[in-house]
Tab-separated table of C-alpha atoms in Angstrom:
chain	number	residue	atom	x	y	z
W	117	MET	CA	121.493	93.437	87.483
W	118	SER	CA	125.136	94.317	88.221
W	119	SER	CA	126.006	90.707	89.057
W	120	THR	CA	125.470	89.684	85.407
W	121	VAL	CA	127.662	92.391	83.821
W	122	GLY	CA	130.378	90.815	81.703
W	123	GLN	CA	128.948	87.329	82.271
W	124	VAL	CA	127.145	84.952	79.959
W	125	ILE	CA	123.441	84.957	80.907
W	126	THR	CA	121.420	81.757	80.651
W	127	CYS	CA	117.760	82.514	80.027
W	128	LYS	CA	114.638	81.411	78.187
W	129	ALA	CA	114.150	82.137	74.491
W	130	ALA	CA	111.551	81.021	71.978
W	131	VAL	CA	113.594	79.361	69.250
W	132	ALA	CA	112.391	78.816	65.681
W	133	TRP	CA	114.155	75.562	64.801
W	134	GLU	CA	112.602	75.205	61.359
W	135	ALA	CA	110.201	76.973	59.029
W	136	GLY	CA	106.563	77.002	60.076
W	137	LYS	CA	107.042	74.758	63.129
W	138	PRO	CA	105.899	76.020	66.562
W	139	LEU	CA	108.553	77.940	68.484
W	140	VAL	CA	110.184	76.022	71.331
W	141	ILE	CA	111.020	77.636	74.683
W	142	GLU	CA	114.668	76.733	75.292
W	143	GLN	CA	117.415	77.630	77.761
W	144	VAL	CA	119.964	79.622	75.743
W	145	GLU	CA	123.224	81.393	76.550
W	146	VAL	CA	123.403	85.118	75.790
W	147	ALA	CA	126.965	86.463	75.563
W	148	PRO	CA	127.935	89.885	76.974
W	149	PRO	CA	127.684	92.882	74.625
W	150	GLN	CA	130.764	93.667	72.549
W	151	LYS	CA	131.925	97.021	71.150
W	152	MET	CA	128.992	99.407	70.490
W	153	GLU	CA	126.452	96.823	71.666
W	154	VAL	CA	124.013	96.686	74.574
W	155	ARG	CA	122.408	93.737	76.310
W	156	LEU	CA	118.724	94.246	77.041
W	157	LYS	CA	116.331	92.603	79.456
W	158	ILE	CA	113.131	92.288	77.429
W	159	LEU	CA	109.949	92.806	79.462
W	160	PHE	CA	107.295	92.869	76.723
W	161	THR	CA	107.391	91.920	73.070
W	162	SER	CA	104.662	91.747	70.461
W	163	LEU	CA	104.136	89.793	67.289
W	164	CYS	CA	104.323	91.577	63.952
W	165	HIS	CA	103.418	90.049	60.599
W	166	THR	CA	107.085	90.307	59.551
W	167	ASP	CA	107.968	87.729	62.234
W	168	VAL	CA	105.353	85.359	60.823
W	169	TYR	CA	106.608	85.929	57.273
W	170	PHE	CA	110.191	84.974	58.149
W	171	TRP	CA	109.036	82.106	60.360
W	172	GLU	CA	107.076	80.671	57.418
W	173	ALA	CA	110.173	81.295	55.231
W	174	LYS	CA	108.246	81.058	51.972
W	175	GLY	CA	109.651	84.093	50.198
W	176	GLN	CA	113.235	84.549	51.364
W	177	ASN	CA	116.441	82.810	52.386
W	178	PRO	CA	115.571	80.532	55.317
W	179	LEU	CA	117.941	80.873	58.269
W	180	PHE	CA	117.429	78.547	61.241
W	181	PRO	CA	117.665	78.039	64.174
W	182	ARG	CA	116.740	81.629	64.853
W	183	ILE	CA	115.281	83.821	67.575
W	184	LEU	CA	112.639	86.003	65.943
W	185	GLY	CA	110.912	89.076	67.391
W	186	HIS	CA	111.532	92.762	66.806
W	187	GLU	CA	108.713	94.749	68.417
W	188	ALA	CA	109.540	95.112	72.107
W	189	GLY	CA	110.291	97.139	75.189
W	190	GLY	CA	112.916	96.502	77.818
W	191	ILE	CA	115.636	97.750	80.135
W	192	VAL	CA	119.384	98.009	79.496
W	193	GLU	CA	121.194	95.295	81.512
W	194	SER	CA	124.746	96.156	80.461
W	195	VAL	CA	126.654	98.052	77.779
W	196	GLY	CA	129.672	97.174	75.697
W	197	GLU	CA	132.843	99.134	74.973
W	198	GLY	CA	132.314	102.584	73.467
W	199	VAL	CA	128.659	102.945	74.492
W	200	THR	CA	128.199	106.329	76.161
W	201	GLU	CA	124.584	107.335	75.532
W	202	LEU	CA	122.967	104.360	77.283
W	203	ALA	CA	123.441	103.029	80.807
W	204	PRO	CA	122.125	100.036	82.770
W	205	GLY	CA	118.558	100.661	83.883
W	206	ASP	CA	117.575	102.844	80.920
W	207	HIS	CA	114.144	102.094	79.431
W	208	VAL	CA	114.399	101.393	75.727
W	209	LEU	CA	112.720	100.191	72.552
W	210	PRO	CA	114.908	98.048	70.268
W	211	VAL	CA	114.300	98.817	66.582
W	212	PHE	CA	114.820	96.592	63.513
W	213	THR	CA	116.607	99.415	61.692
W	214	GLY	CA	119.197	101.789	63.076
W	215	GLU	CA	120.786	105.195	63.226
W	216	CYS	CA	124.575	105.327	63.403
W	217	LYS	CA	124.443	109.171	63.411
W	218	GLU	CA	127.591	109.284	61.229
W	219	CYS	CA	126.632	108.307	57.656
W	220	ALA	CA	125.216	110.575	54.926
W	221	HIS	CA	121.705	109.251	55.555
W	222	CYS	CA	121.852	109.901	59.293
W	223	LYS	CA	123.221	113.410	58.699
W	224	SER	CA	120.455	114.129	56.182
W	225	GLU	CA	117.287	115.721	57.524
W	226	GLU	CA	115.260	113.798	54.943
W	227	SER	CA	116.438	110.201	55.273
W	228	ASN	CA	116.253	107.483	57.916
W	229	MET	CA	117.980	104.835	55.772
W	230	CYS	CA	121.207	104.453	57.777
W	231	ASP	CA	124.045	102.971	55.702
W	232	LEU	CA	125.429	100.917	58.580
W	233	LEU	CA	122.299	99.704	60.333
W	234	ARG	CA	119.385	99.691	57.914
W	235	ILE	CA	117.323	96.521	58.066
W	236	ASN	CA	119.043	93.364	56.840
W	237	THR	CA	116.757	90.331	56.993
W	238	ASP	CA	119.435	87.900	55.788
W	239	ARG	CA	122.009	88.706	58.458
W	240	GLY	CA	121.843	86.438	61.484
W	241	VAL	CA	124.951	87.710	63.286
W	242	MET	CA	126.261	90.923	64.887
W	243	ILE	CA	128.073	93.335	62.580
W	244	ASN	CA	130.968	93.926	65.001
W	245	ASP	CA	132.506	90.454	64.630
W	246	GLY	CA	130.162	88.455	62.387
W	247	LYS	CA	129.188	86.169	65.257
W	248	SER	CA	125.957	85.431	67.115
W	249	ARG	CA	125.554	86.345	70.785
W	250	PHE	CA	123.091	83.457	71.244
W	251	SER	CA	124.043	79.823	71.643
W	252	LYS	CA	122.703	76.537	72.928
W	253	ASP	CA	124.916	73.560	73.741
W	254	GLY	CA	127.831	75.437	72.170
W	255	LYS	CA	126.081	75.895	68.815
W	256	PRO	CA	125.036	79.361	67.566
W	257	ILE	CA	121.418	80.428	67.258
W	258	TYR	CA	120.927	83.211	64.714
W	259	HIS	CA	119.703	86.746	65.304
W	260	PHE	CA	116.772	88.332	63.446
W	261	VAL	CA	116.866	91.928	62.100
W	262	GLY	CA	119.371	92.835	64.816
W	263	THR	CA	116.805	92.568	67.629
W	264	SER	CA	115.686	88.974	68.438
W	265	THR	CA	113.239	89.998	71.144
W	266	PHE	CA	111.650	86.563	71.676
W	267	SER	CA	114.254	86.061	74.387
W	268	GLU	CA	114.417	87.222	78.018
W	269	TYR	CA	117.757	88.850	77.169
W	270	THR	CA	119.086	89.971	73.798
W	271	VAL	CA	122.091	91.852	72.427
W	272	VAL	CA	121.526	94.775	70.059
W	273	HIS	CA	123.735	97.367	68.351
W	274	VAL	CA	123.523	100.667	70.244
W	275	GLY	CA	122.340	102.401	67.069
W	276	CYS	CA	119.177	100.267	67.056
W	277	VAL	CA	118.046	101.276	70.541
W	278	ALA	CA	115.744	104.212	71.327
W	279	LYS	CA	116.031	105.517	74.896
W	280	ILE	CA	112.554	106.502	76.080
W	281	ASN	CA	110.736	108.095	79.001
W	282	PRO	CA	111.043	105.667	81.966
W	283	LEU	CA	107.453	106.496	82.972
W	284	ALA	CA	106.059	105.173	79.662
W	285	PRO	CA	104.346	101.774	80.121
W	286	LEU	CA	106.464	99.304	78.155
W	287	ASP	CA	103.501	96.947	77.659
W	288	LYS	CA	101.872	99.684	75.524
W	289	VAL	CA	104.698	101.633	73.878
W	290	CYS	CA	106.515	98.461	72.742
W	291	VAL	CA	104.214	98.470	69.677
W	292	LEU	CA	105.849	101.733	68.569
W	293	SER	CA	109.118	99.956	67.773
W	294	CYS	CA	107.753	98.711	64.444
W	295	GLY	CA	104.272	98.558	62.943
W	296	ILE	CA	102.431	101.418	64.590
W	297	SER	CA	105.222	103.937	63.930
W	298	THR	CA	105.496	102.675	60.349
W	299	GLY	CA	101.843	103.353	59.533
W	300	PHE	CA	101.399	106.481	61.647
W	301	GLY	CA	104.587	108.049	60.267
W	302	ALA	CA	103.683	107.185	56.671
W	303	THR	CA	100.672	109.456	57.054
W	304	VAL	CA	101.925	112.275	59.291
W	305	ASN	CA	105.529	112.472	58.014
W	306	VAL	CA	105.160	111.532	54.346
W	307	ALA	CA	101.573	111.856	53.072
W	308	LYS	CA	100.995	114.916	55.323
W	309	PRO	CA	97.239	115.288	54.764
W	310	LYS	CA	95.834	118.757	55.377
W	311	LYS	CA	93.019	119.343	57.843
W	312	GLY	CA	89.687	118.551	56.208
W	313	SER	CA	91.207	116.397	53.450
W	314	THR	CA	90.175	112.938	52.230
W	315	VAL	CA	92.508	109.993	52.784
W	316	ALA	CA	92.239	106.418	51.487
W	317	VAL	CA	94.030	103.637	53.361
W	318	PHE	CA	94.596	100.364	51.491
W	319	GLY	CA	94.850	97.392	53.883
W	320	LEU	CA	93.423	97.567	57.404
W	321	GLY	CA	95.919	95.441	59.315
W	322	ALA	CA	97.946	96.977	62.144
W	323	VAL	CA	100.007	99.211	59.833
W	324	GLY	CA	96.961	100.385	57.874
W	325	LEU	CA	95.041	101.135	61.065
W	326	ALA	CA	98.036	103.136	62.295
W	327	ALA	CA	98.011	105.053	58.986
W	328	ALA	CA	94.299	105.761	59.546
W	329	GLU	CA	95.086	106.928	63.080
W	330	GLY	CA	97.632	109.315	61.557
W	331	ALA	CA	94.949	110.679	59.236
W	332	ARG	CA	92.536	111.057	62.174
W	333	VAL	CA	95.113	112.942	64.232
W	334	SER	CA	95.837	115.149	61.190
W	335	GLY	CA	92.185	116.187	61.020
W	336	ALA	CA	91.172	114.421	57.801
W	337	SER	CA	87.421	114.807	57.175
W	338	ARG	CA	86.991	111.492	55.356
W	339	ILE	CA	89.100	108.375	55.843
W	340	ILE	CA	88.187	105.609	53.413
W	341	GLY	CA	89.354	102.106	54.294
W	342	VAL	CA	89.934	99.673	51.428
W	343	ASP	CA	90.165	95.982	52.300
W	344	LEU	CA	89.049	92.607	50.938
W	345	ASN	CA	88.041	91.459	54.438
W	346	PRO	CA	84.719	93.031	55.528
W	347	ASN	CA	85.280	91.759	59.103
W	348	ARG	CA	87.892	94.497	59.513
W	349	PHE	CA	85.503	97.355	58.819
W	350	GLU	CA	83.743	97.606	62.182
W	351	GLN	CA	87.022	97.563	64.106
W	352	ALA	CA	88.529	100.222	61.828
W	353	LYS	CA	85.951	102.803	62.927
W	354	GLN	CA	87.854	103.128	66.221
W	355	PHE	CA	90.830	104.394	64.199
W	356	GLY	CA	88.923	107.155	62.446
W	357	VAL	CA	87.868	105.272	59.306
W	358	THR	CA	84.581	106.790	58.125
W	359	GLU	CA	83.794	104.769	54.985
W	360	PHE	CA	84.679	101.382	53.564
W	361	VAL	CA	85.249	99.960	50.129
W	362	ASN	CA	85.610	96.252	49.430
W	363	PRO	CA	86.970	95.914	45.874
W	364	LYS	CA	85.122	92.561	45.603
W	365	ASP	CA	81.782	94.415	45.827
W	366	HIS	CA	82.421	96.338	42.587
W	367	ASN	CA	82.763	95.354	38.947
W	368	LYS	CA	85.143	98.205	38.147
W	369	PRO	CA	88.632	99.114	39.404
W	370	VAL	CA	88.665	100.432	42.946
W	371	GLN	CA	90.381	103.633	41.800
W	372	GLU	CA	87.278	104.429	39.731
W	373	VAL	CA	85.031	103.731	42.721
W	374	LEU	CA	87.116	106.101	44.877
W	375	ALA	CA	87.133	108.796	42.173
W	376	GLU	CA	83.314	108.697	42.035
W	377	MET	CA	83.049	108.856	45.837
W	378	THR	CA	85.378	111.855	46.110
W	379	ASN	CA	84.651	113.986	43.049
W	380	GLY	CA	87.787	113.055	41.145
W	381	GLY	CA	90.024	111.291	43.642
W	382	VAL	CA	91.279	111.338	47.234
W	383	ASP	CA	93.770	113.956	48.424
W	384	ARG	CA	96.085	111.338	49.930
W	385	SER	CA	96.339	107.561	49.820
W	386	VAL	CA	98.480	105.222	51.920
W	387	GLU	CA	99.088	101.674	50.684
W	388	CYS	CA	99.748	99.122	53.448
W	389	THR	CA	99.261	95.706	51.806
W	390	GLY	CA	102.338	95.181	49.625
W	391	HIS	CA	100.178	93.832	46.785
W	392	ILE	CA	101.218	95.414	43.507
W	393	ASP	CA	97.626	95.871	42.255
W	394	ALA	CA	96.738	97.748	45.445
W	395	MET	CA	99.835	99.925	44.997
W	396	ILE	CA	98.805	100.880	41.488
W	397	SER	CA	95.206	101.481	42.601
W	398	ALA	CA	96.385	103.636	45.507
W	399	PHE	CA	98.353	105.859	43.128
W	400	GLU	CA	95.668	106.051	40.470
W	401	SER	CA	93.014	106.903	43.065
W	402	VAL	CA	94.560	110.243	44.104
W	403	HIS	CA	93.241	113.503	42.661
W	404	ASP	CA	95.119	115.125	39.788
W	405	GLY	CA	96.765	118.454	40.552
W	406	TRP	CA	97.638	117.740	44.186
W	407	GLY	CA	97.105	114.074	45.095
W	408	VAL	CA	99.873	112.191	46.892
W	409	ALA	CA	100.092	108.403	47.245
W	410	VAL	CA	102.479	106.794	49.735
W	411	LEU	CA	103.629	103.172	49.464
W	412	VAL	CA	104.334	101.369	52.748
W	413	GLY	CA	103.724	97.658	52.029
W	414	VAL	CA	106.657	95.518	50.887
W	415	PRO	CA	105.965	93.896	47.495
W	416	HIS	CA	106.971	90.537	46.077
W	417	LYS	CA	110.542	90.711	44.762
W	418	ASP	CA	109.414	90.260	41.133
W	419	ALA	CA	106.594	92.828	41.268
W	420	VAL	CA	106.596	95.643	38.709
W	421	PHE	CA	104.713	98.924	39.111
W	422	LYS	CA	102.912	99.908	35.891
W	423	THR	CA	100.926	103.086	35.321
W	424	HIS	CA	100.551	105.580	32.486
W	425	PRO	CA	103.066	108.468	32.675
W	426	THR	CA	100.171	110.900	32.151
W	427	ASN	CA	99.159	110.142	35.748
W	428	PHE	CA	102.364	111.887	36.832
W	429	LEU	CA	102.172	114.649	34.236
W	430	ASN	CA	98.706	115.476	35.594
W	431	GLU	CA	100.429	116.347	38.864
W	432	ARG	CA	99.950	113.276	40.980
W	433	THR	CA	102.820	112.346	43.295
W	434	LEU	CA	104.002	108.871	44.275
W	435	LYS	CA	106.219	108.412	47.338
W	436	GLY	CA	107.660	105.506	49.251
W	437	THR	CA	108.530	105.295	52.913
W	438	PHE	CA	110.445	103.107	55.323
W	439	PHE	CA	109.596	102.917	59.049
W	440	GLY	CA	107.374	105.993	58.727
W	441	ASN	CA	110.436	108.130	57.900
W	442	TYR	CA	111.389	108.075	61.617
W	443	LYS	CA	115.035	107.971	62.686
W	444	PRO	CA	114.973	105.384	65.511
W	445	ARG	CA	117.112	107.138	68.116
W	446	SER	CA	116.280	110.763	67.280
W	447	ASP	CA	112.543	110.511	66.597
W	448	ILE	CA	110.937	107.525	68.374
W	449	PRO	CA	111.290	108.997	71.901
W	450	ALA	CA	109.057	111.894	70.740
W	451	VAL	CA	106.436	109.454	69.398
W	452	VAL	CA	106.376	107.848	72.867
W	453	GLU	CA	105.730	111.342	74.274
W	454	LYS	CA	102.773	111.735	71.879
W	455	TYR	CA	101.263	108.703	73.594
W	456	MET	CA	102.118	110.043	77.051
W	457	ASN	CA	100.421	113.360	76.148
W	458	LYS	CA	97.335	111.471	74.863
W	459	ASP	CA	97.867	112.739	71.298
W	460	LEU	CA	98.156	109.129	70.083
W	461	GLU	CA	96.129	106.161	71.291
W	462	LEU	CA	97.828	102.754	71.545
W	463	GLU	CA	95.471	100.671	73.694
W	464	LYS	CA	93.069	100.082	70.802
W	465	PHE	CA	95.829	98.388	68.765
W	466	ILE	CA	96.378	95.820	71.543
W	467	THR	CA	93.742	93.108	71.245
W	468	HIS	CA	95.392	90.128	72.993
W	469	HIS	CA	97.866	89.309	75.783
W	470	VAL	CA	99.724	86.030	76.386
W	471	PRO	CA	102.529	84.944	78.736
W	472	PHE	CA	105.851	84.090	77.055
W	473	SER	CA	105.248	80.365	77.639
W	474	GLU	CA	102.227	80.619	75.304
W	475	ILE	CA	103.914	82.604	72.527
W	476	ASN	CA	102.638	80.213	69.859
W	477	LYS	CA	99.105	81.410	70.635
W	478	ALA	CA	100.123	84.851	69.350
W	479	PHE	CA	101.003	83.231	66.006
W	480	ASP	CA	97.608	81.489	65.953
W	481	TYR	CA	95.745	84.757	66.600
W	482	MET	CA	97.592	86.489	63.767
W	483	LEU	CA	97.243	83.627	61.289
W	484	LYS	CA	93.489	83.535	61.961
W	485	GLY	CA	93.303	87.311	61.518
W	486	GLU	CA	91.866	87.744	65.022
W	487	SER	CA	94.501	90.074	66.475
W	488	ILE	CA	95.829	93.508	65.651
W	489	ARG	CA	98.624	93.255	68.215
W	490	CYS	CA	99.189	90.535	70.804
W	491	ILE	CA	101.464	91.530	73.706
W	492	ILE	CA	103.745	88.753	74.953
W	493	ARG	CA	104.683	89.167	78.614
W	494	MET	CA	108.103	87.911	79.672
W	495	GLU	CA	107.974	85.849	82.857
W	496	HIS	CA	111.248	86.873	84.521
């Protein structure tokens, strides 16, 4: 790799030229990393629903042309000025949020919401100089959440890169850089169910299944999956889900159904859909006196959470979480070790594989609801 250090690299990237149109594999130029940046050779990336959401560009500021992608694994190709903790050849996971290690959030034991590097979906440039490191024919192509992994090479701020065990298979652990850590951490780090407890998971997509996996690993005795799609129920059993509730099958609110099933309410609930009604149901379905509900899904910008204050006064707790409360650099390497020690299963999340040239197939699988995670293999 040494021959490329300090040089512009020309490589393939899947460019989103406009909203909702298939990505196009293009030859792009990737500039060398600047101060506190690293250039990564991406080996595997996977598709997360967030990529689809910003590709469709229905609910936010559209920014095109753009290189999407944020769940990935790769190897450091070169490092910019001031980077001391990473070196060429290191195995890494780029992460859509960061850890500068200097701000009040990073110094807090409780928070992972770094002031400098927390997710910014509107920014399409690097924070060092406000410019993009990607270009084609002299024109910039924008970054996405600081990662842009749908490219053979990408440039990322050092604070958004987790250095991991070089023996970990990147085609498996790449899914830990977003969705799986988000759901798993929401349960084990935030909901913290006790052994033998009952847990309800709202939404059985990748994040919800990871939340269920967290409940399984925690020793929950009952894990109740709540979803409007009955096709997801059979698959969810692999992740520890023991019972299923489809709100469409009942003529009363799902929180009442759950209360009847559990003698007054579940001990913990984890909400992974982002729909405001599901958020309210998740909170109102926990048991008074000790129940804790954790919100993971991102709601519509105009959504308002409404519940009676008595629900709090009766000693129910409502919490929110971001990226499973993991600090990317400090904590994610240990989650990779959980997989290496067989304390966490990842293979069952990976339902499809495609070569980079067929990346649009990954979008099709997700839009049809056929995949949990589709691994996209770079063809270096």
